[in-house]
Coordinates of C-alpha atoms and ligand atoms in Angstrom, one line a residue:
M12 CA 119.0 118.9 131.3
T13 CA 115.6 118.4 132.7
K14 CA 112.6 117.2 130.6
L15 CA 111.1 121.0 130.5
V16 CA 114.5 122.7 129.3
Q17 CA 115.1 120.0 127.2
L18 CA 111.4 121.0 125.6
A19 CA 111.5 124.4 125.7
A20 CA 115.1 124.2 123.7
G21 CA 113.8 122.0 121.2
T22 CA 111.0 124.2 120.5
A23 CA 113.3 127.3 120.3
L24 CA 115.2 125.4 117.7
A25 CA 112.6 124.5 115.6
T26 CA 110.7 128.0 115.7
A27 CA 114.2 129.4 114.3
M28 CA 114.5 126.7 112.1
A29 CA 111.3 127.3 110.5
V30 CA 111.8 131.2 109.9
P31 CA 114.4 131.5 107.0
A32 CA 116.7 134.1 108.5
M33 CA 118.6 134.3 105.1
A34 CA 119.0 133.2 101.7
E35 CA 120.7 129.9 102.0
T36 CA 122.8 127.7 99.4
W37 CA 122.4 123.8 98.9
D38 CA 125.1 122.5 97.5
M39 CA 123.9 119.4 95.2
P40 CA 126.5 116.6 94.8
M41 CA 125.7 114.4 91.8
A42 CA 128.1 111.9 90.1
Y43 CA 127.5 112.1 86.7
A44 CA 128.8 113.7 83.8
A45 CA 128.0 117.2 83.2
S46 CA 125.9 116.7 80.1
N47 CA 124.5 113.8 81.1
F48 CA 120.9 114.0 81.1
H49 CA 120.7 113.3 84.8
S50 CA 122.8 115.9 85.7
E51 CA 121.3 118.6 83.3
V52 CA 117.7 117.9 84.9
G53 CA 119.4 118.3 88.0
A54 CA 120.4 121.7 87.2
N55 CA 117.5 122.7 85.9
F56 CA 115.7 121.5 89.4
G57 CA 118.2 123.6 91.2
A58 CA 117.2 126.6 89.2
C59 CA 113.6 125.9 89.4
V60 CA 113.8 125.9 93.4
T61 CA 115.9 129.0 93.2
E62 CA 113.5 130.7 91.2
G63 CA 110.6 129.5 92.7
T64 CA 111.9 130.6 96.0
G65 CA 113.1 133.9 94.8
G66 CA 116.6 133.3 95.4
E67 CA 115.7 132.6 99.6
L68 CA 117.0 128.8 98.7
E69 CA 119.5 128.5 95.9
I70 CA 120.7 125.1 95.2
V71 CA 123.3 124.4 93.0
T72 CA 124.6 121.4 91.3
H73 CA 128.2 119.5 91.3
P74 CA 128.2 116.8 88.5
S75 CA 130.9 114.5 87.7
G76 CA 131.6 113.7 91.2
S77 CA 133.4 117.1 91.8
L78 CA 132.3 117.8 95.3
F79 CA 131.8 114.2 96.5
S80 CA 132.3 111.0 94.2
G81 CA 129.2 108.7 93.9
N82 CA 129.8 106.5 96.3
E83 CA 130.5 109.2 99.1
I84 CA 127.2 111.1 98.0
K85 CA 124.8 109.1 100.4
R86 CA 126.9 109.2 103.6
A87 CA 127.4 113.0 102.9
V88 CA 124.0 114.0 102.6
Q89 CA 122.6 111.5 105.8
T90 CA 125.6 113.7 107.7
G91 CA 124.4 116.7 106.5
Q92 CA 127.9 117.6 105.1
A93 CA 126.0 118.4 101.7
N94 CA 121.9 119.2 102.3
I95 CA 120.9 117.5 99.1
G96 CA 122.2 114.9 96.5
E97 CA 121.6 112.1 93.9
R98 CA 122.9 108.9 93.8
L99 CA 122.7 105.6 92.2
I100 CA 120.3 104.1 94.8
S101 CA 121.5 100.3 93.6
A102 CA 124.8 101.1 94.6
H103 CA 123.6 100.8 98.2
Q104 CA 121.5 97.5 98.1
N105 CA 124.4 96.1 100.4
E106 CA 122.8 98.3 103.5
N107 CA 119.3 97.6 102.5
P108 CA 118.0 94.8 99.7
L109 CA 115.1 97.0 98.9
Y110 CA 117.9 99.7 97.8
G111 CA 118.2 97.1 94.9
V112 CA 114.6 96.5 94.1
D113 CA 115.3 98.0 90.6
S114 CA 117.9 95.9 89.6
I115 CA 116.2 92.5 89.6
P116 CA 117.0 91.1 86.6
F117 CA 114.3 90.9 83.7
L118 CA 111.7 91.5 86.0
V119 CA 111.0 94.7 83.8
S120 CA 112.9 95.8 80.8
S121 CA 110.8 98.7 79.5
F122 CA 110.6 102.0 80.8
D123 CA 106.9 101.6 81.0
E124 CA 106.9 98.6 83.2
H125 CA 109.7 100.2 85.6
E126 CA 107.4 102.8 86.3
K127 CA 104.8 100.6 87.1
L128 CA 107.4 98.8 89.5
W129 CA 108.6 102.0 91.0
E130 CA 105.1 103.3 92.0
V131 CA 105.0 100.1 94.0
A132 CA 108.4 100.6 95.1
G133 CA 109.2 103.7 95.2
P134 CA 107.4 104.7 98.5
K135 CA 108.9 101.5 100.2
V136 CA 112.2 103.1 99.4
A137 CA 111.2 106.3 100.4
E138 CA 110.4 104.6 104.0
V139 CA 113.8 102.7 104.1
L140 CA 115.8 106.4 102.8
E141 CA 113.8 108.5 106.1
E142 CA 115.4 105.7 108.3
D143 CA 119.0 106.5 107.2
N144 CA 117.7 110.3 107.5
L145 CA 117.0 110.9 104.2
H146 CA 113.7 112.9 102.7
Y147 CA 113.1 111.5 98.9
L148 CA 112.5 114.0 96.7
Y149 CA 112.0 112.4 93.0
S150 CA 113.9 109.9 90.6
V151 CA 114.8 109.1 87.3
P152 CA 115.6 105.9 85.4
W153 CA 118.7 105.4 83.6
P154 CA 117.8 103.5 80.2
P155 CA 117.9 99.7 79.9
Q156 CA 121.0 98.0 80.7
G157 CA 123.4 96.1 78.2
L158 CA 126.7 94.3 78.2
Y159 CA 129.8 96.1 76.8
F160 CA 133.0 94.1 75.8
R161 CA 136.2 94.8 74.3
D162 CA 136.3 91.3 72.6
P163 CA 133.1 89.7 70.9
V164 CA 130.8 87.6 73.3
E165 CA 128.5 84.8 71.8
S166 CA 127.9 83.0 75.3
V167 CA 128.7 83.1 78.9
E168 CA 131.9 81.0 78.1
D169 CA 133.7 84.1 76.6
M170 CA 132.9 86.0 79.7
K171 CA 135.1 83.9 82.1
G172 CA 137.9 85.6 83.5
V173 CA 137.0 89.0 81.8
K174 CA 137.5 92.3 84.1
F175 CA 134.5 93.9 84.5
R176 CA 133.6 96.9 85.9
S177 CA 130.7 97.2 88.6
Y178 CA 128.6 99.6 90.1
S179 CA 126.6 97.8 92.3
T180 CA 125.8 94.6 94.4
A181 CA 123.6 93.2 91.2
T182 CA 126.3 94.0 88.7
A183 CA 129.0 92.4 91.1
R184 CA 126.8 89.4 91.3
L185 CA 126.3 89.0 87.6
A186 CA 130.3 89.0 87.1
E187 CA 130.6 86.5 89.7
L188 CA 127.8 84.1 88.2
T189 CA 129.0 84.5 84.8
G190 CA 133.1 83.9 85.8
M191 CA 134.0 87.5 85.7
L192 CA 136.0 89.4 87.8
P193 CA 134.6 92.2 89.0
V194 CA 135.8 95.6 90.2
Q195 CA 133.3 98.4 91.7
I196 CA 134.7 102.1 89.6
E197 CA 132.4 105.1 89.6
A198 CA 131.4 106.2 85.9
A199 CA 133.5 109.3 86.5
E200 CA 136.6 106.9 86.4
I201 CA 135.9 104.7 83.6
S202 CA 137.5 106.1 80.8
Q203 CA 140.5 105.5 82.8
A204 CA 140.0 102.4 83.9
F205 CA 139.4 100.5 80.4
A206 CA 142.7 102.7 79.1
T207 CA 144.5 101.0 81.9
G208 CA 143.0 97.9 81.7
V209 CA 141.5 97.6 85.1
A210 CA 138.5 96.7 83.4
D211 CA 137.5 95.6 80.1
S212 CA 133.9 95.2 80.1
M213 CA 130.8 96.7 82.3
I214 CA 127.0 96.6 82.5
S215 CA 125.7 99.8 81.6
S216 CA 123.2 102.2 79.6
G217 CA 124.4 103.3 76.3
S218 CA 123.8 106.6 77.9
T219 CA 127.2 105.8 80.4
G220 CA 129.3 104.2 77.7
Y221 CA 128.3 107.5 75.2
D222 CA 129.0 110.1 78.3
R223 CA 132.8 108.4 78.8
K224 CA 133.8 107.5 75.2
V225 CA 134.0 104.1 75.9
W226 CA 134.6 103.6 72.0
E227 CA 137.8 104.4 72.5
H228 CA 138.8 101.4 74.5
L229 CA 135.8 98.7 74.0
N230 CA 134.4 97.1 70.6
H231 CA 131.1 95.8 71.6
F232 CA 127.6 96.5 73.1
Y233 CA 125.0 93.8 73.5
V234 CA 121.4 95.1 74.2
V235 CA 120.4 92.9 76.9
D236 CA 117.9 94.9 78.8
A237 CA 118.5 93.8 82.1
W238 CA 116.8 96.1 84.6
L239 CA 116.9 100.1 84.6
P240 CA 118.3 101.4 87.9
R241 CA 117.3 104.7 88.8
N242 CA 119.1 107.8 90.2
V243 CA 117.5 109.0 93.1
V244 CA 117.6 112.8 94.7
F245 CA 117.1 112.9 98.6
V246 CA 117.5 115.9 101.1
N247 CA 118.9 115.5 104.5
K248 CA 115.7 114.7 106.6
D249 CA 116.9 117.5 109.4
A250 CA 117.5 120.1 106.7
W251 CA 113.9 119.3 104.8
D252 CA 112.2 119.3 108.3
G253 CA 113.8 122.7 108.6
L254 CA 111.8 124.4 105.8
D255 CA 109.0 126.2 105.9
D256 CA 105.7 125.0 104.0
A257 CA 105.8 127.3 101.0
T258 CA 109.6 126.4 100.6
K259 CA 108.6 122.8 100.4
A260 CA 105.9 123.2 98.2
V261 CA 108.4 124.9 95.6
L262 CA 110.6 121.7 96.3
N263 CA 107.7 119.3 95.8
D264 CA 106.5 121.1 92.3
C265 CA 110.3 121.3 91.3
A266 CA 110.5 117.6 91.9
A267 CA 107.4 116.8 89.9
T268 CA 108.5 118.4 86.8
A269 CA 112.5 117.0 87.0
K270 CA 110.7 113.4 87.3
T271 CA 108.7 113.8 84.3
E272 CA 111.3 115.7 82.5
G273 CA 114.2 113.1 83.7
L274 CA 112.0 110.2 82.3
Q275 CA 111.5 111.8 79.1
R276 CA 115.0 112.6 78.6
S277 CA 116.1 109.2 79.6
K278 CA 114.0 107.6 77.2
D279 CA 115.0 109.8 74.5
Y280 CA 118.8 109.5 75.3
T281 CA 118.3 105.8 74.6
D282 CA 118.5 105.4 71.1
F283 CA 120.4 108.8 70.5
T284 CA 123.2 107.7 72.6
L285 CA 123.1 103.7 70.7
D286 CA 123.8 105.3 67.8
G287 CA 126.4 107.6 69.5
L288 CA 128.1 104.1 70.5
R289 CA 127.6 103.3 66.5
E290 CA 129.2 106.6 65.1
G291 CA 132.0 105.7 67.4
G292 CA 133.0 102.6 65.8
M293 CA 131.3 100.0 68.2
T294 CA 129.0 97.3 66.7
V295 CA 126.0 97.1 68.5
E296 CA 123.4 94.4 68.6
P297 CA 121.1 92.1 70.6
A298 CA 122.9 89.4 72.6
S299 CA 122.9 86.3 70.7
D300 CA 119.8 83.6 71.9
T301 CA 122.3 81.5 73.8
L302 CA 123.9 84.2 75.5
M303 CA 120.2 85.6 76.5
G304 CA 119.1 82.1 77.5
Q305 CA 122.2 81.8 79.9
L306 CA 121.3 85.5 81.3
K307 CA 117.7 84.7 81.8
E308 CA 119.0 81.5 84.2
I309 CA 121.6 84.0 86.0
G310 CA 118.6 86.6 86.4
A311 CA 116.1 83.7 88.1
T312 CA 119.2 83.1 90.5
M313 CA 119.6 86.5 91.2
T314 CA 116.2 86.8 91.6
D315 CA 115.6 84.3 94.0
E316 CA 118.6 85.4 95.9
W317 CA 117.3 89.1 96.1
L318 CA 113.8 87.7 97.4
E319 CA 115.3 85.5 100.0
T320 CA 117.1 89.0 101.6
A321 CA 114.7 91.0 100.7
G322 CA 112.0 89.2 102.9
E323 CA 108.4 90.2 103.4
D324 CA 108.6 93.6 102.0
G325 CA 110.4 92.6 99.0
K326 CA 107.8 89.5 98.2
A327 CA 104.9 92.1 98.8
I328 CA 106.4 94.5 95.9
V329 CA 107.0 91.9 93.3
D330 CA 103.8 90.6 94.1
A331 CA 102.0 93.7 94.0
Y332 CA 103.9 94.7 91.1
K333 CA 102.8 91.4 89.0
A334 CA 99.2 91.6 90.3
A335 CA 98.9 94.8 88.8
N336 CA 100.3 93.9 85.6
Ligands
PCA421 N1 125.0 104.1 84.3 C1 125.6 104.1 85.5 C2 124.6 103.3 86.4 C3 123.6 102.7 85.7 C4 124.0 103.4 84.0 O1 123.5 103.4 83.2 C5 127.0 103.9 85.8 O2 127.5 103.1 84.5 O3 127.4 104.0 86.6

């Protein structure tokens, strides 16, 4: 093709895409239980877009990994198999260290601190997503992460050799540094993993333990507040670029509502689900001072490792966060 023909073809395509020819439906894969707050917020977001565009763009969520499993969602949206999706972003730290900025142990341990970190880190993560052909829409944190075990654990010595369900690079590294045996398993599969003895422990929020009724297999939850990982909702960049401005504005407005609603729901779900674990028969208590001290040391090692791999950009985020707080 000559340059001129290419240009003409490109313009024709752009024009065609800018005008919504007919009502469209976007399937939105999500990885977590339909009853989980992330999934409910996503469903509300979808309804908001459908209503706001007068049905021109309908967004239909598919929770519980029913359309694509958690570990397939990012690729599916990158390649346009789905136009929009939600993914636990730290699960992709192996692709870019910045995706793991929300999993630096003990850098932040409360929702408020975490929001401040994300104010600095979010735009950087959005840039990295853009390179992966993804447009960042909104994100919502999980409640603080604690440790689940079948047997009581007083110190790292009690963790040696325990089979540990991981969900990200950081969780697998935590397992290695505590002498546990990591096995990566999506939340949708954990009940089965615990029932069959594939894993006997994990790090997660009270929320995921509650959603998956882990009291049927595990007995202890230790409050550790190690970090608050985030789910990010992103759109295939070509699909995003093909929307007209009015539709983009609706998505942005609905995303702003979802972000606020999600944060509040995550906060509310924290105590509610820890109470739920207790009602299920689990012991929910703070980790011992010994264990906390050991975990903080391991956290310092993991922080150094992250800073080393994340280079200038990573250091800039952490420095900016610390300077502002
Ligand atoms: N639940 C998700 C990620 C973090 C969390 O609290 C999970 O365990 O997969």
